[in-house]
Short mmCIF file of C-alpha atoms in Angstrom, two decimals:
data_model
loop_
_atom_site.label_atom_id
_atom_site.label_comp_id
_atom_site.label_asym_id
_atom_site.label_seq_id
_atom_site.Cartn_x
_atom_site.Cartn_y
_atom_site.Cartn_z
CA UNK K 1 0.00 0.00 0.00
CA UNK K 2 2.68 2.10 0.98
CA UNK K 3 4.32 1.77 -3.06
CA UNK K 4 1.10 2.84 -4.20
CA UNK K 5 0.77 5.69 -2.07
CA UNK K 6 4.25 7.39 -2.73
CA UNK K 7 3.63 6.67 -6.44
CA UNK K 8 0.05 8.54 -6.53
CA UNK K 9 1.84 11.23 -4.30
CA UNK K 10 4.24 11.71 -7.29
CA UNK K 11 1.54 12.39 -9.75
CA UNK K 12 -0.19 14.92 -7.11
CA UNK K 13 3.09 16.40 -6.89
CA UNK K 14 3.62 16.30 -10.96
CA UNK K 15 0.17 17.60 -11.20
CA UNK K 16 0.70 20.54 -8.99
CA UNK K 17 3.75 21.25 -10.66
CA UNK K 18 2.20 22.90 -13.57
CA UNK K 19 0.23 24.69 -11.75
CA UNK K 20 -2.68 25.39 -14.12
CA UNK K 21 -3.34 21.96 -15.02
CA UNK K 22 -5.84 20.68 -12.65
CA UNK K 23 -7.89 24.24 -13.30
CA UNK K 24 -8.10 24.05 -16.71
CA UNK K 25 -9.23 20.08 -16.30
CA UNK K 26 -12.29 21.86 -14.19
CA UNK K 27 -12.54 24.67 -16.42
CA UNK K 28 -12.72 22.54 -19.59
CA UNK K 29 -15.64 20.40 -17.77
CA UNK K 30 -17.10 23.77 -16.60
CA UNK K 31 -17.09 25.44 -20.18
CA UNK K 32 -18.32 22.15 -21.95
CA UNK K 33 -21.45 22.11 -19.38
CA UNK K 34 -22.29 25.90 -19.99
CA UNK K 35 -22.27 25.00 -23.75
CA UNK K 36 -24.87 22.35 -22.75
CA UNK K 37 -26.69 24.38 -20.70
CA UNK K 38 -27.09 27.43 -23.26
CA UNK K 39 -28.16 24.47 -25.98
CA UNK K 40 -30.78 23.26 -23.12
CA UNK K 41 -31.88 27.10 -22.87
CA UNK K 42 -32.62 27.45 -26.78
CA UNK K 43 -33.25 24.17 -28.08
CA UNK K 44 -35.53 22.52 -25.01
CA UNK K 45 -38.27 21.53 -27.42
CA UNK K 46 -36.34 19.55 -29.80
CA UNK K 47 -34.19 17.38 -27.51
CA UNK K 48 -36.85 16.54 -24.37
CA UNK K 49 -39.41 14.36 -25.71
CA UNK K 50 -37.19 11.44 -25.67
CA UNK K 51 -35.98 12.68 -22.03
CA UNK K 52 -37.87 12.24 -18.97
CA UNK K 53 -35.72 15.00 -17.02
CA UNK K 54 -34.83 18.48 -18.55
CA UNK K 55 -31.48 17.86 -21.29
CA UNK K 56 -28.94 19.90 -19.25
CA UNK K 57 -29.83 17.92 -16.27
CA UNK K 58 -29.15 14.45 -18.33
CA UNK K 59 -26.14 16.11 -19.46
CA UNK K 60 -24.93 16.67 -16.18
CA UNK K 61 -24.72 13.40 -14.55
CA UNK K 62 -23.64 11.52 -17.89
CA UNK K 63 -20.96 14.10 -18.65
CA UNK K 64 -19.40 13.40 -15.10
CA UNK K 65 -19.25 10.04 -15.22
CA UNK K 66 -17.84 10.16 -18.89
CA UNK K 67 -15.53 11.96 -17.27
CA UNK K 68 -13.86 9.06 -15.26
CA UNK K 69 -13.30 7.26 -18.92
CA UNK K 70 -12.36 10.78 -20.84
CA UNK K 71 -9.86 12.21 -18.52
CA UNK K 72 -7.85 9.84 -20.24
CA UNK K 73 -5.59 9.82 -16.79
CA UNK K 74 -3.93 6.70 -17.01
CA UNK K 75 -2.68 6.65 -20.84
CA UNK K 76 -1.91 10.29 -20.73
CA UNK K 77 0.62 9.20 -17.68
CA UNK K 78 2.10 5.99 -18.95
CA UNK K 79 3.04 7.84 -22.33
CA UNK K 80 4.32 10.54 -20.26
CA UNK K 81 6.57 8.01 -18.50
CA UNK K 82 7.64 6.61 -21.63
CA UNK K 83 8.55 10.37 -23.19
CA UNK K 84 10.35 10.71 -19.91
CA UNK K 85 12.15 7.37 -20.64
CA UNK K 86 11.69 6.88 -16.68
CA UNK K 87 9.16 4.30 -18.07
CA UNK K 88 11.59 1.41 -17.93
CA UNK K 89 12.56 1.84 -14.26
CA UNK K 90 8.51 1.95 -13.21
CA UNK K 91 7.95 -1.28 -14.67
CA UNK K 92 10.27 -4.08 -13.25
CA UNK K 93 8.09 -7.18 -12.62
CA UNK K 94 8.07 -6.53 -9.06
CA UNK K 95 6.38 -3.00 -9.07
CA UNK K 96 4.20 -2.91 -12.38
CA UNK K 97 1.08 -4.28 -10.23
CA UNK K 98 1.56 -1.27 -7.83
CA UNK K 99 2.00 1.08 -11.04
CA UNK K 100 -1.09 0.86 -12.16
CA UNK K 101 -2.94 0.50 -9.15
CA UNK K 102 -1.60 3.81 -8.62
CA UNK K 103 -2.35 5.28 -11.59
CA UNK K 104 -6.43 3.76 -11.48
CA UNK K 105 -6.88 5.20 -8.26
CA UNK K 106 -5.37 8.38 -9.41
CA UNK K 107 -7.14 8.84 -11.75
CA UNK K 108 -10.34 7.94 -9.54
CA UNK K 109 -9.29 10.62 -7.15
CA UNK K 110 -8.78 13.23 -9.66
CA UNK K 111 -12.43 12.78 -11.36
CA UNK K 112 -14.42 11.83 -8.25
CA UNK K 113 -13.17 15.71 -6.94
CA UNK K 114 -14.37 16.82 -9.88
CA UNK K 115 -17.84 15.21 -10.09
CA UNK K 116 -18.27 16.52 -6.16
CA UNK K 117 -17.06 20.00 -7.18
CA UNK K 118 -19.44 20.21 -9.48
CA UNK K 119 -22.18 18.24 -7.76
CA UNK K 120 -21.45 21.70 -4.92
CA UNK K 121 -21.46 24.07 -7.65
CA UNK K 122 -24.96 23.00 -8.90
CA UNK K 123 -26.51 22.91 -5.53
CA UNK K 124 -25.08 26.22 -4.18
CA UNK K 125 -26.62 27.60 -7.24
CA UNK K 126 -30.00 26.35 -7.74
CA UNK K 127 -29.48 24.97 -11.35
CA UNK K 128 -30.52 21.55 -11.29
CA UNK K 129 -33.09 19.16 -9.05
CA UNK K 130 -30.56 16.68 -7.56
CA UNK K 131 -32.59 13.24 -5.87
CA UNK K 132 -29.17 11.55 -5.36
CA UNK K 133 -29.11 8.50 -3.40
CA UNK K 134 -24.97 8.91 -2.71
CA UNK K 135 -24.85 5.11 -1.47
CA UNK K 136 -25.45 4.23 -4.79
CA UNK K 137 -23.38 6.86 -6.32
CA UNK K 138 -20.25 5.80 -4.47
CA UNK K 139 -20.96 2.60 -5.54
CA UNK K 140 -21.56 3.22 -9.32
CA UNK K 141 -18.33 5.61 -9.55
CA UNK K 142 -16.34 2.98 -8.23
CA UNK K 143 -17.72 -0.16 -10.33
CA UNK K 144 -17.41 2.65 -13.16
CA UNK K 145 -13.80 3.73 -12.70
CA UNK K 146 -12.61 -0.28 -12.77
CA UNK K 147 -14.62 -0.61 -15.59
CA UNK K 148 -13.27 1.78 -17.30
CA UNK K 149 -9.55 1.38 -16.26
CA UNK K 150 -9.74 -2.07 -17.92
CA UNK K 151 -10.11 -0.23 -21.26
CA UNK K 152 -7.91 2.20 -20.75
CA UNK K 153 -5.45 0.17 -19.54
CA UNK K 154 -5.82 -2.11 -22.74
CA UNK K 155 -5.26 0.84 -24.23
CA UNK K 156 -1.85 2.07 -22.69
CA UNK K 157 -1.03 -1.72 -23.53
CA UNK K 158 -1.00 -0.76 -27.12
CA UNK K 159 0.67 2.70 -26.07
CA UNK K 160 3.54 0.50 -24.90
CA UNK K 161 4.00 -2.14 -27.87
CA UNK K 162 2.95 0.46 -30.99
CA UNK K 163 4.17 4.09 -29.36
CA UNK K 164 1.35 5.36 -30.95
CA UNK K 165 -2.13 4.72 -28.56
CA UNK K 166 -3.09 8.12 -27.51
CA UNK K 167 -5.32 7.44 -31.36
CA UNK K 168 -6.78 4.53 -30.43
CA UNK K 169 -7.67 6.12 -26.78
CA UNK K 170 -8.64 9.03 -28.89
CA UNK K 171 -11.39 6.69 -30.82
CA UNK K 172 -12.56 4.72 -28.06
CA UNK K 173 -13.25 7.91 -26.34
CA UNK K 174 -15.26 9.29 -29.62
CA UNK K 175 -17.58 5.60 -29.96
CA UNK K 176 -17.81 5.90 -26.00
CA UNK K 177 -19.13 9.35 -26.29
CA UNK K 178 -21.47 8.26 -29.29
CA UNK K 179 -22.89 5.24 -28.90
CA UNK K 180 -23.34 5.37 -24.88
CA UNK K 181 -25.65 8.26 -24.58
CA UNK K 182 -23.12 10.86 -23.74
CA UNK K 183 -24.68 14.22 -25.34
CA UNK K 184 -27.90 12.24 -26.32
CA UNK K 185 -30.11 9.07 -24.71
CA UNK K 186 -29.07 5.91 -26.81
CA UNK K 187 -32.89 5.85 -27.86
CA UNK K 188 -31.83 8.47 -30.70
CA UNK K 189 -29.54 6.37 -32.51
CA UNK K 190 -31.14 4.16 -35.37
CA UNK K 191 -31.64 -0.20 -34.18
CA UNK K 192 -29.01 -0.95 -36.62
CA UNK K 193 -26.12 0.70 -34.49
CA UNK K 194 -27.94 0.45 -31.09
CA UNK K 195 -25.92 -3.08 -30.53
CA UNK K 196 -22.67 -1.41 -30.19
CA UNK K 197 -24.32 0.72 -27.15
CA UNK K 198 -24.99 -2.67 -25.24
CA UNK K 199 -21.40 -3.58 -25.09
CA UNK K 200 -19.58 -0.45 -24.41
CA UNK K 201 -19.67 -0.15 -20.03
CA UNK K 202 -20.48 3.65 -20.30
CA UNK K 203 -23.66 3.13 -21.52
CA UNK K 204 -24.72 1.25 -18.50
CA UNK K 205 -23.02 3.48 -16.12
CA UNK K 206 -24.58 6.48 -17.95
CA UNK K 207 -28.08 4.75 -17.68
CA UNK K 208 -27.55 4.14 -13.40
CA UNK K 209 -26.35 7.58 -13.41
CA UNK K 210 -29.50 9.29 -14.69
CA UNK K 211 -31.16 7.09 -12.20
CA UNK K 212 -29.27 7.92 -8.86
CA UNK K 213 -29.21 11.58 -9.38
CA UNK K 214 -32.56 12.23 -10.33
CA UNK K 215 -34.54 9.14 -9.47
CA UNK K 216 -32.79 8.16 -6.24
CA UNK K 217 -32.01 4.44 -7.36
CA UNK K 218 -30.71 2.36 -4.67
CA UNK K 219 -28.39 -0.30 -5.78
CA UNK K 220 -30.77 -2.83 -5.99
CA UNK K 221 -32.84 -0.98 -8.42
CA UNK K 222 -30.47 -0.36 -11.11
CA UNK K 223 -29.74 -3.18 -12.48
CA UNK K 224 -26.77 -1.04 -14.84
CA UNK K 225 -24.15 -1.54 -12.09
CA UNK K 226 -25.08 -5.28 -12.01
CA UNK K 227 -23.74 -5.62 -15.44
CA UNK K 228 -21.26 -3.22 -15.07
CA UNK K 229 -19.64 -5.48 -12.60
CA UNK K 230 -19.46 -8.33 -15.53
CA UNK K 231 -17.43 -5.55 -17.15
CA UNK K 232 -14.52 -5.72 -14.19
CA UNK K 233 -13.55 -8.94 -15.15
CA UNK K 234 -11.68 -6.95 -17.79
CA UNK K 235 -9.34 -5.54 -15.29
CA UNK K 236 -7.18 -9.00 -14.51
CA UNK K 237 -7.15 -9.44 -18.45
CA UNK K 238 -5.94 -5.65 -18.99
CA UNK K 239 -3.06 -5.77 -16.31
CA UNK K 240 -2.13 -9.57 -18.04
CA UNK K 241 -1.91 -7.75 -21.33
CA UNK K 242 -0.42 -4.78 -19.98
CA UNK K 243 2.76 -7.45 -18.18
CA UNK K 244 3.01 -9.09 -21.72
CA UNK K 245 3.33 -5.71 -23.74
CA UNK K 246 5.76 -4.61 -21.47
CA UNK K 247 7.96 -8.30 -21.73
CA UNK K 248 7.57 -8.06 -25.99
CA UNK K 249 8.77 -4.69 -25.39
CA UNK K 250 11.66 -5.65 -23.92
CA UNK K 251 12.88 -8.10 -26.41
CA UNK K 252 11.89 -5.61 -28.86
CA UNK K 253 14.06 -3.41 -27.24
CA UNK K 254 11.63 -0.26 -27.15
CA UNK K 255 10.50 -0.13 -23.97
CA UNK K 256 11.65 3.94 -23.76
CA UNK K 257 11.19 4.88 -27.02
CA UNK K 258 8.94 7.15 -28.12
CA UNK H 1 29.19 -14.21 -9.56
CA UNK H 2 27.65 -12.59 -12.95
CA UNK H 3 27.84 -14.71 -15.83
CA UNK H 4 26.67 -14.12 -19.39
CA UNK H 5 27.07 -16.65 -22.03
CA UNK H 6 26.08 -16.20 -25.58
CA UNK H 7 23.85 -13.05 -25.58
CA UNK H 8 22.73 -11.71 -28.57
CA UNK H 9 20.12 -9.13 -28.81
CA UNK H 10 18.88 -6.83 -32.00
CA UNK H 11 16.67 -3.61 -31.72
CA UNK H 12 13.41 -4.86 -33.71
CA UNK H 13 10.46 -3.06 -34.71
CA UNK H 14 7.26 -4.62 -36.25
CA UNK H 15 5.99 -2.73 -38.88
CA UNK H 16 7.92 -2.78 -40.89
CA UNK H 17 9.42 -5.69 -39.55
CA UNK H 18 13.00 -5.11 -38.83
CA UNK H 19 16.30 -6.17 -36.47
CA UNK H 20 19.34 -4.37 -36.01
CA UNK H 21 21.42 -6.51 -34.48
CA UNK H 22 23.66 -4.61 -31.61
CA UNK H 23 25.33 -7.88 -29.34
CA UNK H 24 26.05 -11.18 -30.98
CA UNK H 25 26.86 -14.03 -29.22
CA UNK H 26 28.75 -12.20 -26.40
CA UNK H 27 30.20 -14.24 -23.07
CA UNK H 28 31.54 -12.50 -20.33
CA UNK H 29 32.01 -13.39 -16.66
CA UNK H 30 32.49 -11.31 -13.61
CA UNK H 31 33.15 -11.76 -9.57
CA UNK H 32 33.47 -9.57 -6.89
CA UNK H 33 35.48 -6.10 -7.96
CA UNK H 34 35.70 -3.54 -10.44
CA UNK H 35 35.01 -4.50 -13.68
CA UNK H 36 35.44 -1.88 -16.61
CA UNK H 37 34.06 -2.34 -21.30
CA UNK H 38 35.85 0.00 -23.16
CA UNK H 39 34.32 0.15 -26.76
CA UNK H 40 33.45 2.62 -28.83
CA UNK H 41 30.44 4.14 -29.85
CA UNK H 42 27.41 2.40 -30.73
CA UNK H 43 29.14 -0.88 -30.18
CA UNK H 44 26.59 -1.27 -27.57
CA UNK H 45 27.71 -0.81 -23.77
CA UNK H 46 24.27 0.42 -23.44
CA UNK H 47 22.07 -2.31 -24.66
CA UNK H 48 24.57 -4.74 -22.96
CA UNK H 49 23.92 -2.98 -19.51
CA UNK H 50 20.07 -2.45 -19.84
CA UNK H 51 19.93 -6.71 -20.68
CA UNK H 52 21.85 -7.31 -17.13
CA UNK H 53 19.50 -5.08 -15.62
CA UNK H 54 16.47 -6.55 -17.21
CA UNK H 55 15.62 -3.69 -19.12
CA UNK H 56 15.56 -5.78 -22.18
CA UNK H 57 15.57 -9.56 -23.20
CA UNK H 58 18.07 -10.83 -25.42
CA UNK H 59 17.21 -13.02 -28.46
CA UNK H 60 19.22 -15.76 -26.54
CA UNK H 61 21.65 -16.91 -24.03
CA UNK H 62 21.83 -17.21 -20.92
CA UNK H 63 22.24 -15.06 -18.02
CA UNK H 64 23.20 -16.62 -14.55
CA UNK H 65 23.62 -15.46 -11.14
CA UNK H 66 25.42 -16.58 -8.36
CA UNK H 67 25.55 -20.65 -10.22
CA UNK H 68 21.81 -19.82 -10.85
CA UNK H 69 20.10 -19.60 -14.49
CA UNK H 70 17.89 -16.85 -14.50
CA UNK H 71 14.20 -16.65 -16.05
CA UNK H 72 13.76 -13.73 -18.14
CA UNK H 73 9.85 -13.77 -17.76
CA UNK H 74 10.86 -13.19 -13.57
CA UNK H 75 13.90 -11.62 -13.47
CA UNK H 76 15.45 -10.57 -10.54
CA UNK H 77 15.84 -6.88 -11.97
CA UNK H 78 16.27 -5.74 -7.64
CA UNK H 79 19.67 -7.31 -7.72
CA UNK H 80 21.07 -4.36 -10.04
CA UNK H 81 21.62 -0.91 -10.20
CA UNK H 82 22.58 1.04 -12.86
CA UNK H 83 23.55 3.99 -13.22
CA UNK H 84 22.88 5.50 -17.00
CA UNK H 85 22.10 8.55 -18.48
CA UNK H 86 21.23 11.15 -16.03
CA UNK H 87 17.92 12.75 -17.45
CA UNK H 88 16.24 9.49 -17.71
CA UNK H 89 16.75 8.29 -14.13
CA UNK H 90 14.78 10.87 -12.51
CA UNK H 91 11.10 12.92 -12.47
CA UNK H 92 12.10 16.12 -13.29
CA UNK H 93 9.17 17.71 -11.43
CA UNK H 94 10.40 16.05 -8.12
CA UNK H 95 12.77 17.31 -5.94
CA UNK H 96 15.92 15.18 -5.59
CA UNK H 97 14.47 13.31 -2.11
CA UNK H 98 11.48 12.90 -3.24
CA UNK H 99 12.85 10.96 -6.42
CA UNK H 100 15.02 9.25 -4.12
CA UNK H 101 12.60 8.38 -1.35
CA UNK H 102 9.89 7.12 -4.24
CA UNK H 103 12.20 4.47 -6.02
CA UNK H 104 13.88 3.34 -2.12
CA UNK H 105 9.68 2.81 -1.10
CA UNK H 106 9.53 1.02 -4.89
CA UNK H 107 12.28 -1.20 -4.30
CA UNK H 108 11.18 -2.10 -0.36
CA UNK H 109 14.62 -0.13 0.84
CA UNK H 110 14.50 1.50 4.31
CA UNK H 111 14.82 5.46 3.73
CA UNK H 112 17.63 6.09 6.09
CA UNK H 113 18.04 10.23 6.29
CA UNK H 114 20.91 9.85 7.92
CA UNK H 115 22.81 7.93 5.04
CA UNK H 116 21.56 10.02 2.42
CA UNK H 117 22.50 13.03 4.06
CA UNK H 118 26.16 11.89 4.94
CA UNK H 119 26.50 10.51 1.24
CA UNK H 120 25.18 14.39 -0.10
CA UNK H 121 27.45 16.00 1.82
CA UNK H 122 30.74 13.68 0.47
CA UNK H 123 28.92 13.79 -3.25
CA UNK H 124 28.50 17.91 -2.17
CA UNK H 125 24.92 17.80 -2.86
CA UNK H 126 23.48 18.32 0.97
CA UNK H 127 22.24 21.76 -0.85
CA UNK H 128 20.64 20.82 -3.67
CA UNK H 129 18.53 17.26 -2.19
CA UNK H 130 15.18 19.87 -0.97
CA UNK H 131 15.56 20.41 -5.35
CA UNK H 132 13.49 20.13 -8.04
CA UNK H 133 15.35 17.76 -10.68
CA UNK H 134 15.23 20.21 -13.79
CA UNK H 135 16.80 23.10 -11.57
CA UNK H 136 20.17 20.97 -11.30
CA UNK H 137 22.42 21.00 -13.88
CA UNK H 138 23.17 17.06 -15.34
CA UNK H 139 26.43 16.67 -13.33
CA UNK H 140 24.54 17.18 -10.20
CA UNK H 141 21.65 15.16 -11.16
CA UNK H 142 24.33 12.67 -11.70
CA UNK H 143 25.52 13.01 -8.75
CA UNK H 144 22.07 12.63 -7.36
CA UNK H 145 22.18 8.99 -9.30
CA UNK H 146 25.18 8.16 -7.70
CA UNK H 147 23.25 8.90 -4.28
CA UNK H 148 20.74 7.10 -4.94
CA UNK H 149 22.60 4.06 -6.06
CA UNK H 150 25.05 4.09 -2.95
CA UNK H 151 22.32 4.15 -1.00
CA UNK H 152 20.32 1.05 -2.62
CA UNK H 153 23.29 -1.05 -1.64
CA UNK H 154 22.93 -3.61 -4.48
CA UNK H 155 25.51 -6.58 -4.77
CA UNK H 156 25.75 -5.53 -8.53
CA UNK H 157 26.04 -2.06 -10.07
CA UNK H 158 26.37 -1.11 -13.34
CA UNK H 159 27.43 2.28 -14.54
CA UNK H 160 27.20 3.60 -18.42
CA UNK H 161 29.54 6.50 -18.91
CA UNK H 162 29.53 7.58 -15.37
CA UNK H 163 31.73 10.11 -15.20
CA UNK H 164 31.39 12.05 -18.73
CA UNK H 165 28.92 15.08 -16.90
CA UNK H 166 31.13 15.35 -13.64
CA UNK H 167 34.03 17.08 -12.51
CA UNK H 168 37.48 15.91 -12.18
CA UNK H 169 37.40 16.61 -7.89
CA UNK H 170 34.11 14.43 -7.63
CA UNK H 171 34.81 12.18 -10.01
CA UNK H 172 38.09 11.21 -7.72
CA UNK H 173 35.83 10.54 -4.73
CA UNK H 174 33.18 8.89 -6.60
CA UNK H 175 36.15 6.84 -7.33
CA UNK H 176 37.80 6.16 -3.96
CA UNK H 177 34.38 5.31 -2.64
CA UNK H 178 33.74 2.39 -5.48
CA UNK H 179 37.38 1.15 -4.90
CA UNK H 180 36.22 0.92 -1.30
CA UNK H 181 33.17 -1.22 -1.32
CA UNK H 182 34.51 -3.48 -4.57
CA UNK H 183 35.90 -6.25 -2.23
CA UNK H 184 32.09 -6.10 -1.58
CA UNK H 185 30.33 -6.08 -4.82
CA UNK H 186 30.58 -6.22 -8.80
CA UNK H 187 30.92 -3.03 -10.46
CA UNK H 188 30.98 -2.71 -14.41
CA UNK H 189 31.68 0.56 -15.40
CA UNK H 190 31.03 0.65 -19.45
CA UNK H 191 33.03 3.70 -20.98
CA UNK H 192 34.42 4.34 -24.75
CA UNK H 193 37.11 6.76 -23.19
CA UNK H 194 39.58 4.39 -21.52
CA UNK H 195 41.72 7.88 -19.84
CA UNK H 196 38.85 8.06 -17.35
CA UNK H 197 39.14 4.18 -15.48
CA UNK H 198 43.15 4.74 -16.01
CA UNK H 199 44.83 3.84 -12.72
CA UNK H 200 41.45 3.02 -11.37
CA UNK H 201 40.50 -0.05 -12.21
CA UNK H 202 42.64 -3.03 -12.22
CA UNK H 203 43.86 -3.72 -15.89
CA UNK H 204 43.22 -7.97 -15.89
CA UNK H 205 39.21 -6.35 -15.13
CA UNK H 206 39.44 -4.58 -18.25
CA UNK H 207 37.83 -5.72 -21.40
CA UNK H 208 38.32 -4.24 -24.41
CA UNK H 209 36.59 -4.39 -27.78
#
């Protein structure tokens, strides 16, 4: 525990070293939310008939969660090891299990602050009608982030063996965004492409989100985290493919090449 | 005891699918003391260092320590140091104890303050430990690597062109301190200028390509 501590220390303390970084993450999240706010404002009629709460208000809780997946936390800081070239010294057999435990509980950290801040910022100022059950929402935000870490990790797997994953993180994040119900409720997209929504995670944890902040779900009622759970079986297979990337990249020899 | 017998390794990429072969079919055996491969450029000291450390997996051969063949799929990479280019060792955002305190924790080392402080002042660092990395220039940070590594206290340590960023005073007690604990350990020092091992280390230790 200790190992993983002192390594998510060092990304707080990386983090804070450029000192604008963690604002701009919130501003970014802020400014994306006003845009869907002033499209709420203007366009109301179009968008809510397939929405039983108001758009910006569906916005809000699947934009946060999204967030866990499109922080993009845990790539972004494995290539950043690699560019470093410290890469190869984080990864000896005997720490790469604490490594990215770090990193998914970093990352974890880092977007459940956010989600809070925000969750604050909307009641102090009256803009949405929050019925959160927070039991649930702990619980969904954690089933989420492993969910999602599996991917991402899978991901920085490639980032590791081809140099070049930030694209395919890039495109995950763009289908995720799409065909989960991100900016619009999967009901909108045609039957043909709905299939692809059933086995992407967000779309689940998107679903249980509308439902604990405005519905006050319990656990037992959304059946979304249920199935998200399946989805964390992903995790053993990510940090196995992970170990093997890094091992071909050795006999490759381009473990700190960028 | 270090032995190597018949390592060869090549750079590869995949697409398209290359190999550049670097080491081929290289043997070399080493006890207790101070060891020192002089070659030239590009022959590759560094490659040869990284595959000792574990860094990278040769093609084949074998690599045994202490009488005992090793498994590259578990290798014992916590039996090493090595010491290599200075920028790449360390965050650059850290300061130079926090670098050193993460990678002790990482490697299940007791930080002992009172050893790294006595090794900073001989090194002449004490100043420059409360740091961040990228404020040093790369002859201190390399003397920060040296800290770090005395203070590991590994039963091998391998240095790639340790002395080319330091000066000729520190270099001397870098020096003294390695003759010192090499009844101890194995120390390879891998260098393409033989002028700076000179007097230093033993000549029957050196091996020259």
């Amino acid at each position: 525990m200790k190992k993983i501590l002192y390594l998510i220390r060092k990304n707080f303390l990386i983090e804070i070293h450029y000192k604008f970084s963690l604002f701009s993450l919130f501003f970014s999240t802020l400014f994306t939310l006003l845009i869907f706010f002033m499209i709420d404002k203007y366009f109301k009629s179009k968008i809510s008939p397939f929405l039983s709460v108001d758009y910006f208000s569906y916005i809000f809780s699947s934009f946060l969660i999204f967030n866990y997946s499109s922080n993009q936390i845990i790539t972004n800081s494995i290539t950043s090891d690699i560019n470093m070239q410290i890469f190869e010294n984080l990864v000896e057999n005997k720490f790469i299990n604490y490594y990215l435990w770090s990193l998914i509980i970093y990352s974890f950290i880092i977007s459940t602050t956010e989600l809070f801040l925000f969750l604050i910022f909307a009641k102090l100022t009256g803009i949405l009608n929050f019925n959160i059950n927070y039991t649930s929402l702990i619980i969904l935000i954690l089933i989420s982030s492993l969910s999602f870490s599996a991917l991402s990790i899978i991901t920085a797997s490639f980032t590791v063996l081809f140099k070049r994953g930030n694209i395919i993180s890039f495109l995950i994040s763009v289908i995720e965004s799409f065909f989960s119900g991100v900016y619009f409720p999967i009901e909108v997209i045609s039957d043909f492409l709905r299939p692809i929504s059933k086995i992407l995670p967000m779309t689940y944890s998107i679903k249980a989100s509308y439902k604990i902040f405005y519905l006050k779900s319990s656990f037992f009622n959304t059946p979304e985290i249920k199935i998200l759970l399946i989805f964390c079986i992903f995790l053993p297979f990510s940090f196995y493919l992970f170990k093997k990337s890094v091992y071909l990249s050795k006999k490759l020899g381009n473990l700190s090449q960028y | 005891m270090l032995e190597l017998k018949n390592i060869s390794f090549s750079y590869k990429t995949i697409i398209p699918f290359k190999k550049n072969k670097v080491i081929d079919n290289l043997s070399l055996k080493f006890d207790k003391g101070l060891y020192s491969i002089i070659a030239p450029n590009g022959w590759g000291k560094t490659t040869l260092l990284k595959i000792i450390k574990g860094f990278l997996i040769p093609d084949c051969g074998e690599i045994i320590i202490n009488g005992v063949k090793t498994k590259f799929k578990n290798y014992p990479s916590d039996y090493f140091s090595l010491f290599s280019n200075p920028v790449k060792n360390f965050y650059s955002q850290l300061t130079v104890i926090e670098n050193i305190k993460l990678f002790l924790i990482l490697e299940d080392l007791k930080i002992d303050l009172e050893k790294i402080n006595q090794f900073s002042k001989i090194l002449g660092i004490e100043n420059y430990l409360n740091k961040k990395t990228q404020e040093l220039s790369t002859g201190s940070i390399a003397k920060a690597i040296f800290l770090k590594i005395f203070i590991e206290d590994k039963n091998v340590i391998l240095f790639d062109e340790p002395f080319s960023n330091i000066d000729e005073k520190s270099s001397e007690i870098i020096k003294s301190y390695l003759t010192k604990i090499s009844t101890q350990k194995t120390l390879i020092i891998a260098t393409s200028r033989k002028n700076e091992i000179k007097g230093f280390v033993n000549e029957k230790n050196i091996i020259s390509y």
